[in-house]
Amino acid sequence: MAEQRSNDQVGYQIALGERRFGRVNWLGLYTLAQREITRFLVVWTQTLMAPLVTAGLFLLIFNLAIGPKRGDVMGVPFLHFLAPGIMMMTVIQNAFANTSSSLVISKVQGNIVDTLMPPLSGVEILLGYLAGAVVRGTLVACGIALGLGLVLQIVPAHPLVSLVFIVLGAVFLGGLGIVAGIFANKFDQMAAITNFIVTPLAFLSGTFYSINALPPVLHALAQVNPVFYLIDGLRFGMIGTSDGDPFVGMAICAGSSLAICLLAWAMLRSGYRLKA
């Protein structure tokens, strides 16, 4: 009887649907983040090694095609100017791929319910997915930075600034990947988003050139592209030179990341295109 009375009291105190883990379900958040990180680590040759090889090939091809004929850009050798852009482009592509592929694969395979049913809030799901994107992007950046130090003797001029822009880039494109993964129901829809949105954002953002060399119209368009500020800020952090004020760029990147994450949170919270 005492045990039954105790159970009745517990049932009375914790109503149906009430959170039993306090304000934050730390165990659930940790488990989701661990899943997202383990998911890319088990195939590290595809998710970590392949991007490093691709970045190295970009630099090698540009060096062979242009070489010393290009001259200095913004007072530094062309390859030194190019390297931070290649690094950021690799970071954002991998951060986007990590969150978007996780969601799309879960939807196609029908196991997205395994993420939706646990007692996780929209913020917790968002943070869990972003953890995988940030860790993957940061690992890729560290690998490229190590290679740049060994091959080109590039030592980060402002390491903390570099780290901040790498994290902001991973968060921004990781959040965009969540939005794209929620919207897309098939792999061809995700491929279209990647080809027509993510790739142009990366390539038309000063990766391979200074935007000061662009005509006025294209220069103005480049300045509304958040990825430009990510690349420009990382360039300042790595080699100490940039097209604009890196701290203004940092504020713009932080605002853009917050906006896209709020959109992703709203979609996760409402179950848009996730719940039948």
Coordinates of C-alpha atoms in Angstrom, one line a residue:
M1 CA 0.0 0.0 0.0
A2 CA 2.8 2.4 0.9
E3 CA 4.5 1.6 -2.5
Q4 CA 1.2 2.2 -4.4
R5 CA 0.7 5.5 -2.5
S6 CA 4.3 6.6 -3.4
N7 CA 3.7 5.8 -7.1
D8 CA 0.4 7.8 -7.0
Q9 CA 2.2 10.8 -5.5
V10 CA 4.9 10.6 -8.2
G11 CA 2.3 10.4 -10.9
Y12 CA 0.5 13.3 -9.5
Q13 CA 3.7 15.5 -9.2
I14 CA 4.9 14.7 -12.8
A15 CA 2.1 15.3 -15.2
L16 CA 1.9 13.6 -18.7
G17 CA 4.0 15.6 -21.2
E18 CA 5.9 17.4 -18.5
R19 CA 9.7 17.4 -18.8
R20 CA 11.4 15.1 -16.3
F21 CA 15.0 16.3 -17.0
G22 CA 14.8 19.9 -15.9
R23 CA 15.3 22.8 -18.2
V24 CA 17.9 21.0 -20.4
N25 CA 18.0 17.3 -21.2
W26 CA 21.8 17.0 -21.0
L27 CA 21.8 13.3 -21.5
G28 CA 19.7 13.5 -24.6
L29 CA 21.7 16.4 -26.0
Y30 CA 25.0 14.6 -25.3
T31 CA 23.7 11.4 -27.0
L32 CA 22.5 13.2 -30.1
A33 CA 25.7 15.1 -30.4
Q34 CA 27.7 11.9 -29.9
R35 CA 25.7 10.2 -32.6
E36 CA 26.3 13.0 -35.1
I37 CA 30.1 13.1 -34.3
T38 CA 30.5 9.3 -34.4
R39 CA 28.5 9.2 -37.7
F40 CA 31.3 11.0 -39.6
L41 CA 34.2 9.6 -37.6
V42 CA 33.4 6.0 -38.6
V43 CA 33.9 7.0 -42.2
W44 CA 36.8 9.4 -41.6
T45 CA 38.4 8.6 -45.0
Q46 CA 35.4 10.2 -46.7
T47 CA 34.5 12.9 -44.3
L48 CA 38.0 14.1 -43.1
M49 CA 40.7 12.7 -45.4
A50 CA 38.9 13.4 -48.7
P51 CA 38.4 17.1 -48.0
L52 CA 42.0 17.5 -47.1
V53 CA 43.1 15.9 -50.3
T54 CA 40.6 18.1 -52.3
A55 CA 42.0 21.3 -50.7
G56 CA 45.5 20.2 -51.4
L57 CA 44.6 19.5 -55.1
F58 CA 43.1 23.0 -55.4
L59 CA 46.3 24.6 -54.2
L60 CA 48.5 22.4 -56.3
I61 CA 46.4 23.0 -59.5
F62 CA 46.4 26.8 -59.0
N63 CA 50.2 26.7 -58.3
L64 CA 50.8 24.7 -61.5
A65 CA 48.4 26.7 -63.6
I66 CA 49.4 30.2 -62.4
G67 CA 52.6 29.8 -60.4
P68 CA 54.7 32.9 -59.7
K69 CA 53.3 34.7 -62.8
R70 CA 50.3 35.8 -60.8
G71 CA 52.4 38.0 -58.5
D72 CA 51.4 39.2 -55.0
V73 CA 47.7 39.8 -54.0
M74 CA 47.1 42.3 -51.3
G75 CA 50.8 42.3 -50.5
V76 CA 51.2 38.5 -50.1
P77 CA 52.0 35.6 -52.5
F78 CA 49.0 34.3 -54.4
L79 CA 49.0 30.9 -52.7
H80 CA 49.1 32.5 -49.3
F81 CA 46.1 34.6 -50.3
L82 CA 44.3 31.6 -51.7
A83 CA 44.9 29.2 -48.8
P84 CA 42.5 30.7 -46.2
G85 CA 39.7 30.8 -48.8
I86 CA 40.2 27.2 -49.7
M87 CA 40.2 26.3 -46.0
M88 CA 36.9 28.2 -45.3
M89 CA 35.3 26.8 -48.4
T90 CA 36.2 23.3 -47.2
V91 CA 34.9 23.9 -43.7
I92 CA 31.5 25.3 -44.8
Q93 CA 30.9 22.5 -47.4
N94 CA 31.6 19.8 -44.8
A95 CA 29.5 21.5 -42.1
F96 CA 26.6 21.8 -44.5
A97 CA 27.0 18.2 -45.7
N98 CA 27.1 16.9 -42.1
T99 CA 23.7 18.2 -41.0
S100 CA 21.9 18.1 -44.3
S101 CA 22.9 14.5 -45.1
S102 CA 22.0 13.3 -41.6
L103 CA 18.5 14.7 -41.9
V104 CA 17.8 13.6 -45.4
I105 CA 19.1 10.0 -44.9
S106 CA 16.9 9.7 -41.8
K107 CA 13.9 10.9 -43.7
V108 CA 14.5 8.6 -46.7
Q109 CA 15.2 5.6 -44.5
G110 CA 12.2 6.4 -42.3
N111 CA 14.1 6.5 -39.0
I112 CA 13.7 10.3 -38.4
V113 CA 11.2 9.2 -35.7
D114 CA 14.2 8.0 -33.6
T115 CA 15.2 11.7 -33.3
L116 CA 11.7 13.2 -32.9
M117 CA 10.3 10.8 -30.3
P118 CA 12.9 11.2 -27.4
P119 CA 12.2 14.0 -24.9
L120 CA 14.3 16.6 -26.8
S121 CA 13.3 20.2 -27.4
G122 CA 13.8 22.0 -30.6
V123 CA 16.9 23.8 -29.2
E124 CA 18.4 20.6 -28.0
I125 CA 17.9 18.9 -31.4
L126 CA 19.4 22.0 -33.1
L127 CA 22.5 22.0 -30.8
G128 CA 23.0 18.2 -31.2
Y129 CA 23.1 18.5 -35.0
L130 CA 25.3 21.6 -34.9
A131 CA 27.8 19.9 -32.6
G132 CA 28.5 17.4 -35.4
A133 CA 28.9 20.2 -38.0
V134 CA 31.2 22.3 -35.8
V135 CA 33.4 19.3 -34.8
R136 CA 33.7 18.1 -38.4
G137 CA 34.4 21.6 -39.7
T138 CA 37.0 22.3 -37.0
L139 CA 38.8 19.0 -37.6
V140 CA 39.0 19.6 -41.3
A141 CA 40.3 23.2 -40.7
C142 CA 43.0 21.9 -38.3
G143 CA 44.1 19.4 -40.8
I144 CA 44.4 22.0 -43.6
A145 CA 46.1 24.4 -41.2
L146 CA 48.7 21.8 -40.4
G147 CA 49.3 21.1 -44.1
L148 CA 49.7 24.8 -44.8
G149 CA 52.2 25.2 -42.0
L150 CA 54.3 22.3 -43.3
V151 CA 54.1 23.1 -47.0
L152 CA 53.7 26.9 -47.3
Q153 CA 55.0 27.8 -43.8
I154 CA 51.8 29.7 -43.1
V155 CA 51.5 30.3 -39.3
P156 CA 48.2 31.9 -38.2
A157 CA 48.7 35.6 -37.6
H158 CA 45.7 35.7 -35.2
P159 CA 44.8 32.1 -34.1
L160 CA 41.9 33.1 -31.9
V161 CA 40.3 35.1 -34.7
S162 CA 40.8 32.2 -37.1
L163 CA 39.1 29.8 -34.7
V164 CA 36.1 32.2 -34.2
F165 CA 35.5 32.4 -37.9
I166 CA 35.9 28.7 -38.4
V167 CA 33.3 28.0 -35.7
L168 CA 30.9 30.7 -37.1
G169 CA 31.3 29.3 -40.6
A170 CA 30.5 25.8 -39.3
V171 CA 27.5 27.1 -37.3
F172 CA 26.1 29.1 -40.2
L173 CA 26.4 26.4 -42.9
G174 CA 25.4 23.7 -40.3
G175 CA 22.2 25.7 -39.6
L176 CA 21.6 26.1 -43.3
G177 CA 22.1 22.4 -43.7
I178 CA 19.4 21.7 -41.2
V179 CA 17.0 24.0 -43.0
A180 CA 17.9 22.3 -46.3
G181 CA 17.7 18.8 -44.8
I182 CA 14.2 19.6 -43.4
F183 CA 13.0 21.0 -46.7
A184 CA 14.4 18.3 -48.9
N185 CA 12.6 14.9 -49.0
K186 CA 14.8 13.3 -51.7
F187 CA 18.5 13.3 -52.5
D188 CA 18.0 15.1 -55.8
Q189 CA 16.3 18.0 -54.0
M190 CA 19.3 18.2 -51.7
A191 CA 21.7 18.1 -54.7
A192 CA 19.8 21.0 -56.3
I193 CA 20.1 23.1 -53.1
T194 CA 23.9 22.3 -52.9
N195 CA 24.5 23.0 -56.6
F196 CA 22.4 26.2 -56.9
I197 CA 22.8 27.8 -53.4
V198 CA 25.8 26.5 -51.4
T199 CA 28.3 26.2 -54.2
P200 CA 27.7 29.7 -55.7
L201 CA 27.8 31.2 -52.2
A202 CA 31.2 29.5 -51.7
F203 CA 32.7 30.3 -55.1
L204 CA 31.4 33.8 -55.5
S205 CA 32.7 35.1 -52.2
G206 CA 36.3 36.1 -52.7
T207 CA 37.8 32.6 -52.4
F208 CA 40.0 33.0 -55.4
Y209 CA 40.2 36.8 -55.7
S210 CA 39.9 40.0 -53.9
I211 CA 36.5 41.6 -54.3
N212 CA 38.1 45.0 -54.7
A213 CA 39.0 43.8 -58.3
L214 CA 35.3 43.3 -59.1
P215 CA 33.1 45.7 -61.0
P216 CA 30.9 47.9 -58.8
V217 CA 27.7 45.8 -59.2
L218 CA 29.4 42.5 -58.5
H219 CA 31.3 44.2 -55.6
A220 CA 28.1 45.3 -54.1
L221 CA 26.6 41.8 -54.5
A222 CA 29.6 40.2 -52.9
Q223 CA 29.2 42.4 -49.8
V224 CA 25.7 40.9 -49.1
N225 CA 27.1 37.4 -49.2
P226 CA 27.7 36.2 -45.6
V227 CA 30.3 33.7 -46.8
F228 CA 32.5 36.5 -48.1
Y229 CA 32.8 37.8 -44.5
L230 CA 33.7 34.3 -43.3
I231 CA 36.5 33.9 -45.9
D232 CA 37.7 37.5 -45.4
G233 CA 37.8 37.1 -41.6
L234 CA 39.6 33.8 -41.8
R235 CA 42.1 35.4 -44.3
F236 CA 42.8 38.1 -41.7
G237 CA 43.2 35.4 -39.0
M238 CA 45.6 33.3 -41.1
I239 CA 47.7 35.9 -43.0
G240 CA 46.9 39.2 -41.3
T241 CA 45.3 40.9 -44.4
S242 CA 41.7 41.3 -45.5
D243 CA 39.4 43.3 -47.8
G244 CA 37.3 44.7 -44.9
D245 CA 37.2 45.1 -41.2
P246 CA 37.3 41.6 -39.7
F247 CA 35.4 42.6 -36.6
V248 CA 32.5 44.1 -38.6
G249 CA 32.6 40.8 -40.6
M250 CA 32.5 38.9 -37.3
A251 CA 29.4 40.8 -36.3
I252 CA 27.7 40.1 -39.6
C253 CA 28.6 36.4 -39.5
A254 CA 27.3 36.1 -35.9
G255 CA 24.0 37.8 -36.9
S256 CA 23.7 35.6 -40.0
S257 CA 24.4 32.5 -38.0
L258 CA 21.8 33.5 -35.3
A259 CA 19.2 34.2 -38.0
I260 CA 19.6 30.8 -39.8
C261 CA 19.7 29.0 -36.5
L262 CA 16.5 30.6 -35.3
L263 CA 14.8 29.5 -38.6
A264 CA 16.1 26.0 -38.1
W265 CA 14.9 26.0 -34.5
A266 CA 11.4 27.1 -35.6
M267 CA 11.2 24.3 -38.2
L268 CA 12.4 21.7 -35.7
R269 CA 10.1 22.9 -33.0
S270 CA 7.0 22.9 -35.3
G271 CA 8.0 19.6 -37.0
Y272 CA 7.7 21.2 -40.4
R273 CA 8.1 18.5 -43.1
L274 CA 9.3 16.1 -40.4
K275 CA 6.1 14.9 -38.8
A276 CA 3.5 13.1 -40.9

